[in-house]
Short mmCIF file of C-alpha atoms in Angstrom, two decimals:
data_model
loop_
_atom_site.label_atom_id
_atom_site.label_comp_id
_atom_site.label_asym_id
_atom_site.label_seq_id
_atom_site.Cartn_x
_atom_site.Cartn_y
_atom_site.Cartn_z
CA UNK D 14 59.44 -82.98 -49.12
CA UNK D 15 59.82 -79.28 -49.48
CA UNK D 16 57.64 -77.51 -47.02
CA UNK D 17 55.25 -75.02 -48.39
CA UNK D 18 56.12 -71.95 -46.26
CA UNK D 19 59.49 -70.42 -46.85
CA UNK D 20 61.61 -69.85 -43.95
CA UNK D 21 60.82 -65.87 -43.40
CA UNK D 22 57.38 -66.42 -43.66
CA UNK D 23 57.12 -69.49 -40.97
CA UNK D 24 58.97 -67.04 -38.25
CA UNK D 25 56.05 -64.45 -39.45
CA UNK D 26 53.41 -67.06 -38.89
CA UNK D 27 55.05 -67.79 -35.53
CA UNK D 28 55.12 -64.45 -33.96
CA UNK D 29 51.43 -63.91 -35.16
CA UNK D 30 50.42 -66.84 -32.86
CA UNK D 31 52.51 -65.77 -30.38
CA UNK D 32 50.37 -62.75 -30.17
CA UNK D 33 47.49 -64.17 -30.74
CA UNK D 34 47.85 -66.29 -27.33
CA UNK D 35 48.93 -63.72 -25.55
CA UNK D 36 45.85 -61.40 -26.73
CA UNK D 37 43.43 -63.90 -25.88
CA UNK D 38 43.17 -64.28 -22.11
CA UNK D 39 41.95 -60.45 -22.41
CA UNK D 40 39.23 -60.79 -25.35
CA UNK D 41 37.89 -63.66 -23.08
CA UNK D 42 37.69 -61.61 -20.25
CA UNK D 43 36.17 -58.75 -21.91
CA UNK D 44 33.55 -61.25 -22.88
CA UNK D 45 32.20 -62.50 -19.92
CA UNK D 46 32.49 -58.54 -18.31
CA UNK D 47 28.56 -58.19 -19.14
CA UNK D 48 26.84 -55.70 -16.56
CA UNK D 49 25.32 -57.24 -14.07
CA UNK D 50 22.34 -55.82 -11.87
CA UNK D 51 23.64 -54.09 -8.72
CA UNK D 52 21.61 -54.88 -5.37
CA UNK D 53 20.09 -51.58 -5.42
CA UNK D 54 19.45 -51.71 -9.21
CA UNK D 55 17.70 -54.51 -8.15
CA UNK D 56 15.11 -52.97 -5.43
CA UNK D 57 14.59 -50.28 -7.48
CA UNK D 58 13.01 -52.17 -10.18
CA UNK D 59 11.20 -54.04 -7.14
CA UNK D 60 10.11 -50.79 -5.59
CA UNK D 61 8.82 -49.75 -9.21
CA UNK D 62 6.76 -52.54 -9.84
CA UNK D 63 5.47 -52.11 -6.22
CA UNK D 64 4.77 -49.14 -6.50
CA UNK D 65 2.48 -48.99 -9.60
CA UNK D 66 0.93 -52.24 -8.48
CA UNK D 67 -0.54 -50.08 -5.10
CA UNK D 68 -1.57 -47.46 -7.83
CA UNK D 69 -3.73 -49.39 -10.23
CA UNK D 70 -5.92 -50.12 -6.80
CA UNK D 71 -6.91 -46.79 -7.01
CA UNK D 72 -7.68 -46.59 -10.66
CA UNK D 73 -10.56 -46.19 -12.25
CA UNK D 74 -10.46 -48.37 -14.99
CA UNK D 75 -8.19 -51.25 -16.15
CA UNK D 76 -6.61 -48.60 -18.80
CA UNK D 77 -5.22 -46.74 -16.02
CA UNK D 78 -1.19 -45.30 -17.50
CA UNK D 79 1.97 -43.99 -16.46
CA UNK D 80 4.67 -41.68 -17.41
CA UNK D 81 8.09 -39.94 -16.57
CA UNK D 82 8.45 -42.44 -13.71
CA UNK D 83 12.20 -41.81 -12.22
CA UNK D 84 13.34 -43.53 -9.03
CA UNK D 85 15.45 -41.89 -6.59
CA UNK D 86 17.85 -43.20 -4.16
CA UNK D 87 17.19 -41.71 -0.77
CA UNK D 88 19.92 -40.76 2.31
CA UNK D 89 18.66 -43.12 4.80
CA UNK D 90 18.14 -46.74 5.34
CA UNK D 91 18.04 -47.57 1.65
CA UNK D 92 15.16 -46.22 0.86
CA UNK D 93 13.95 -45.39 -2.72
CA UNK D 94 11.37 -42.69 -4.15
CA UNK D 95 9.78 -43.33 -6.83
CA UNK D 96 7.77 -40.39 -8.75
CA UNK D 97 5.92 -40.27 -11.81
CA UNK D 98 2.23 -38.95 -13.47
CA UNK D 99 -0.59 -41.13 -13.36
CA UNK D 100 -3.51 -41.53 -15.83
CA UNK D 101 -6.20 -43.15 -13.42
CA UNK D 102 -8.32 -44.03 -16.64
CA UNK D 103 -6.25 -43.85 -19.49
CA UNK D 104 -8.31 -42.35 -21.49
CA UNK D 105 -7.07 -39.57 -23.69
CA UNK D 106 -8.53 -36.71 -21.79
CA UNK D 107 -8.09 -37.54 -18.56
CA UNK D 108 -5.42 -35.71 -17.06
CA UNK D 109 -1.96 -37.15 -15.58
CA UNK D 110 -1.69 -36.60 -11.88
CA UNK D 111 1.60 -36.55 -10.13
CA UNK D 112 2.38 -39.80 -7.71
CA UNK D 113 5.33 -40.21 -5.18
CA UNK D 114 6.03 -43.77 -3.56
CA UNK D 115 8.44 -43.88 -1.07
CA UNK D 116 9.71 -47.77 -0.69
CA UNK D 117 11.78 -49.09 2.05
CA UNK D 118 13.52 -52.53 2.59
CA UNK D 119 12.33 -55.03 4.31
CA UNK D 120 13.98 -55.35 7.57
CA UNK D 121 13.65 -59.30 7.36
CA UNK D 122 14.30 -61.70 4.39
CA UNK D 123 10.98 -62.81 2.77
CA UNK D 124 9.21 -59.72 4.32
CA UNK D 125 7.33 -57.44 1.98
CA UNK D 126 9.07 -53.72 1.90
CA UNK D 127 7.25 -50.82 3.25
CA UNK D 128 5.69 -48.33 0.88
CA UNK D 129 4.12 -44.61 1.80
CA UNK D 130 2.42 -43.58 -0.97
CA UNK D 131 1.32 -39.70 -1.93
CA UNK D 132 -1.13 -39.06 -5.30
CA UNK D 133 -2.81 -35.96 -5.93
CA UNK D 134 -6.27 -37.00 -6.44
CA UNK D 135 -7.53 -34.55 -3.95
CA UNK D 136 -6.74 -31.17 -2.67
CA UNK D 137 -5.36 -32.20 0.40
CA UNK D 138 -3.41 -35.16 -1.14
CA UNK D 139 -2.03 -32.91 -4.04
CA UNK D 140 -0.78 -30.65 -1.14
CA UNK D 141 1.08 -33.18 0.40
CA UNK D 142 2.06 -34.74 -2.78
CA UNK D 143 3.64 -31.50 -4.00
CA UNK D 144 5.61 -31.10 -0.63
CA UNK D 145 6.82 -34.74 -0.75
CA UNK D 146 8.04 -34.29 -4.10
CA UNK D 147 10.01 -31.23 -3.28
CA UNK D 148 12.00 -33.15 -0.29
CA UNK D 149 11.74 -36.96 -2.09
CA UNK D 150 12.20 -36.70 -6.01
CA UNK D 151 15.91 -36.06 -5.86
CA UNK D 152 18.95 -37.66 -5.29
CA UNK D 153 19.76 -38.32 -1.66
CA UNK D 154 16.48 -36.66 -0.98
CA UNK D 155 14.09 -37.26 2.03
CA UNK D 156 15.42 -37.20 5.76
CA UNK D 157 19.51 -37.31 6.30
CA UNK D 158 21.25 -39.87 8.60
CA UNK D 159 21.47 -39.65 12.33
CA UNK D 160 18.12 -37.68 12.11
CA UNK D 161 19.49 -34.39 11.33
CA UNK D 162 16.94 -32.70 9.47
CA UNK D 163 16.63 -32.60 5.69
CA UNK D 164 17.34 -30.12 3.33
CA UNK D 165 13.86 -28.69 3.65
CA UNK D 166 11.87 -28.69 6.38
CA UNK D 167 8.28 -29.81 5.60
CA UNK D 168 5.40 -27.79 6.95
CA UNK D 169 2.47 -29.66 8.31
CA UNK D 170 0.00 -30.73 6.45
CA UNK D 171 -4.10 -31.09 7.70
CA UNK D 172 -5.28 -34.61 6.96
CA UNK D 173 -8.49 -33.07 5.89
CA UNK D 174 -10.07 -29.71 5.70
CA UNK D 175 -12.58 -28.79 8.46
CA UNK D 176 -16.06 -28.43 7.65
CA UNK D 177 -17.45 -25.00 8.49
CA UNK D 178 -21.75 -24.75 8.33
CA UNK D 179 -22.25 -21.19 8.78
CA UNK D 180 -24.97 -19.95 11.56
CA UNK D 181 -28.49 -19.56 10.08
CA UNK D 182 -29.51 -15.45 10.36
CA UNK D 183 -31.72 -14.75 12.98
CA UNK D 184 -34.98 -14.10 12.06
CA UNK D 185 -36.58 -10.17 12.41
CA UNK D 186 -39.10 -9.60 15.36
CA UNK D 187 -42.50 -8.72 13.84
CA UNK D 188 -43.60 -5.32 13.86
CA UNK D 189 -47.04 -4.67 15.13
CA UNK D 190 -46.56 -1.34 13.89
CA UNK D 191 -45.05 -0.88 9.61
CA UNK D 192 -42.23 2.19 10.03
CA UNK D 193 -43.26 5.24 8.79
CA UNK D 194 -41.66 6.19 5.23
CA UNK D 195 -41.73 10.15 6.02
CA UNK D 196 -38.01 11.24 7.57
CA UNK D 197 -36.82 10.62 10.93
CA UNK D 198 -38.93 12.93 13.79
CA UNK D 199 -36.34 15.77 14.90
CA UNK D 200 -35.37 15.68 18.14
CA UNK D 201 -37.75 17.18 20.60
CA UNK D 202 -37.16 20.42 22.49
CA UNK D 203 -35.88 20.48 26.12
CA UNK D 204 -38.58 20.52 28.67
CA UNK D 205 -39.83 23.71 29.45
CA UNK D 206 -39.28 25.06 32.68
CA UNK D 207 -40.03 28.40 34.18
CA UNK D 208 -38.56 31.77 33.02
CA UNK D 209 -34.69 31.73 32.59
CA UNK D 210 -34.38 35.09 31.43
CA UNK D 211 -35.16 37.85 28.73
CA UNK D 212 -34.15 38.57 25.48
CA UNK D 213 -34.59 40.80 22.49
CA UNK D 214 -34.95 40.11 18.86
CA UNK D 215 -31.75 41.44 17.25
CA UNK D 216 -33.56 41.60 13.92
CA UNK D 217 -36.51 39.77 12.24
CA UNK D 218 -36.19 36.38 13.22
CA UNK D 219 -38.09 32.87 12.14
CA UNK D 220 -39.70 31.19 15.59
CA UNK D 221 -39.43 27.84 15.15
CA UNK D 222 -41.13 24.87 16.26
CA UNK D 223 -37.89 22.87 16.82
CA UNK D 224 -34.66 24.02 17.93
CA UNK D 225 -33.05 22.97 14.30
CA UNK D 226 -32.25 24.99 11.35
CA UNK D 227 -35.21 22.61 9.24
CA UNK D 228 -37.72 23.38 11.57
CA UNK D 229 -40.97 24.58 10.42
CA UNK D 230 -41.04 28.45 10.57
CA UNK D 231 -44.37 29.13 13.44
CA UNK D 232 -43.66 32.83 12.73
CA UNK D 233 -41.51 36.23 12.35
CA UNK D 234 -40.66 37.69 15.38
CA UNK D 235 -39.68 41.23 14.58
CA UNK D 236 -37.00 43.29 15.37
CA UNK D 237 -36.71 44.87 19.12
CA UNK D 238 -39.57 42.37 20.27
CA UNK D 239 -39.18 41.07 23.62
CA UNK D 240 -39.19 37.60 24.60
CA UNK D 241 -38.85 35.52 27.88
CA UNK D 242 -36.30 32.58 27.24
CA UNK D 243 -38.16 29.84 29.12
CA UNK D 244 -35.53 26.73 28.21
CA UNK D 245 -32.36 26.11 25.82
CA UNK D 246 -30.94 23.15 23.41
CA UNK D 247 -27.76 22.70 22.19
CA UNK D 248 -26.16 24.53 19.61
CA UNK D 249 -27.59 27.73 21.02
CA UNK D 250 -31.18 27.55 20.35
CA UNK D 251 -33.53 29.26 22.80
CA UNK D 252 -37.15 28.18 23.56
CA UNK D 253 -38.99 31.51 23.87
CA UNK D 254 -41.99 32.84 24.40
CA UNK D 255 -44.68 36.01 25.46
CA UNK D 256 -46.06 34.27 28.24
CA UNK D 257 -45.67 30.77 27.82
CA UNK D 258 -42.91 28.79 25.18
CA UNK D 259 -44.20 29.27 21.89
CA UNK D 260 -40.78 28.07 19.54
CA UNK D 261 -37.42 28.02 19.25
CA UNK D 262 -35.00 31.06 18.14
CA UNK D 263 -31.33 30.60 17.37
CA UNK D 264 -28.97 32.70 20.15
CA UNK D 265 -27.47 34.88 17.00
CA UNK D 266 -30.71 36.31 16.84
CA UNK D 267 -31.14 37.32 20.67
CA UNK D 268 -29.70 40.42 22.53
CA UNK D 269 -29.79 38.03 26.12
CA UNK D 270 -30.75 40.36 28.55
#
């Protein structure tokens, strides 16, 4: 019986399965090379779920939301930081607040992992919140190996801000007496004392009842009148008088005998 292939076309056929076998150890392999979930992959879903989990206890609602959550490998001891916004309602116009969850490994097997967590719901936590974030939400972020420090140095931050009450004002002592509205009394003349010395009016000069340029005008003391200076205030005021001290007349006005 006549076989249906020709002779050129059966050596064809056999080279084809030649390659065909030797092709297919490779397309098998390439098969079964599916990723697989890495061991840190792995905790960083786990410190995810963790994470939020220890967030909705703080919400407000059951509708409570997240967004832009990123997880961040960190240069020590395996750690992980996770940061993201929070919606502690989920309703449309509440505001996202910023979160940062900083997960560690258990150190024993069936041990649940450690978990700091930072959300700025406050003043004082969105302080610290905005620090951690600096140092945390980054590769390799947070403190280095060996306990060098990290690539910023964080500045300390007040648990809570202290309350300050200020003092009450103290209360006025009653007057007995209501202050007069009038100006200020000028200051009274120097004591008078007995007879310093004489003088003589220069010119026509205003005695006055107060060694001060405002004081009321007693009289005019004219020119070449002489006076006995009884007493004398600064600014060179003289307290002069006849016989006795009647006022006060400024020096530039005197001949002081």
């Amino acid at each position: 019986m006549r076989h249906p292939f020709s002779r050129p076309r059966q050596a064809a056929l056999r080279r084809a399965l030649r390659a065909g076998a030797l092709l297919l150890p490779f397309v098998l392999l390439a098969a079964c090379d599916d990723p697989k979930p890495t061991q840190q992959q792995g905790f960083a879903s786990e410190a995810r779920a963790l994470s939020e989990e220890r967030l909705r206890a703080r919400a407000k609602g059951p509708g409570a939301s997240f967004r832009a959550v990123q997880v961040y490998p960190q240069a020590s001891s395996g750690a992980v930081a996770v940061c993201g916004q929070m919606n502690l309602t989920g309703a449309t116009e509440e505001a996202f607040i910023p979160f940062v969850s900083v997960v560690t490994p258990a150190a024993e097997a069936g041990a649940t992992p450690q978990i700091e967590q930072f959300l700025a719901a406050s003043t004082v936590e969105a302080t610290r919140t905005y620090i951690e974030m600096l140092d945390r939400c980054r590769e390799n972020g947070g403190p280095s190996p060996g306990g060098r420090p990290g690539a910023q140095p964080l500045p300390p931050v007040p648990g809570s801000f202290p309350s300050h009450t200020p003092a009450p004002p103290t209360p006025l002592a009653p007057q007995s007496t209501p202050p007069s509205a009038s100006a200020p009394p000028a200051p009274g003349p120097a004591a008078a004392t007995p007879a310093e010395g004489s003088a003589l009016a220069r010119q026509n000069a205003n005695l006055r009842a107060s060694p001060l340029g405002g004081g009321e005008v007693l009289r005019v003391v004219p020119r070449g009148t002489g006076l006995t200076i009884f007493g004398r205030a600064p600014g060179g005021w003289y307290q002069v008088g006849t016989g006795q001290p009647e006022g006060w007349v400024h020096g530039s006005m005197l001949q002081v005998q």
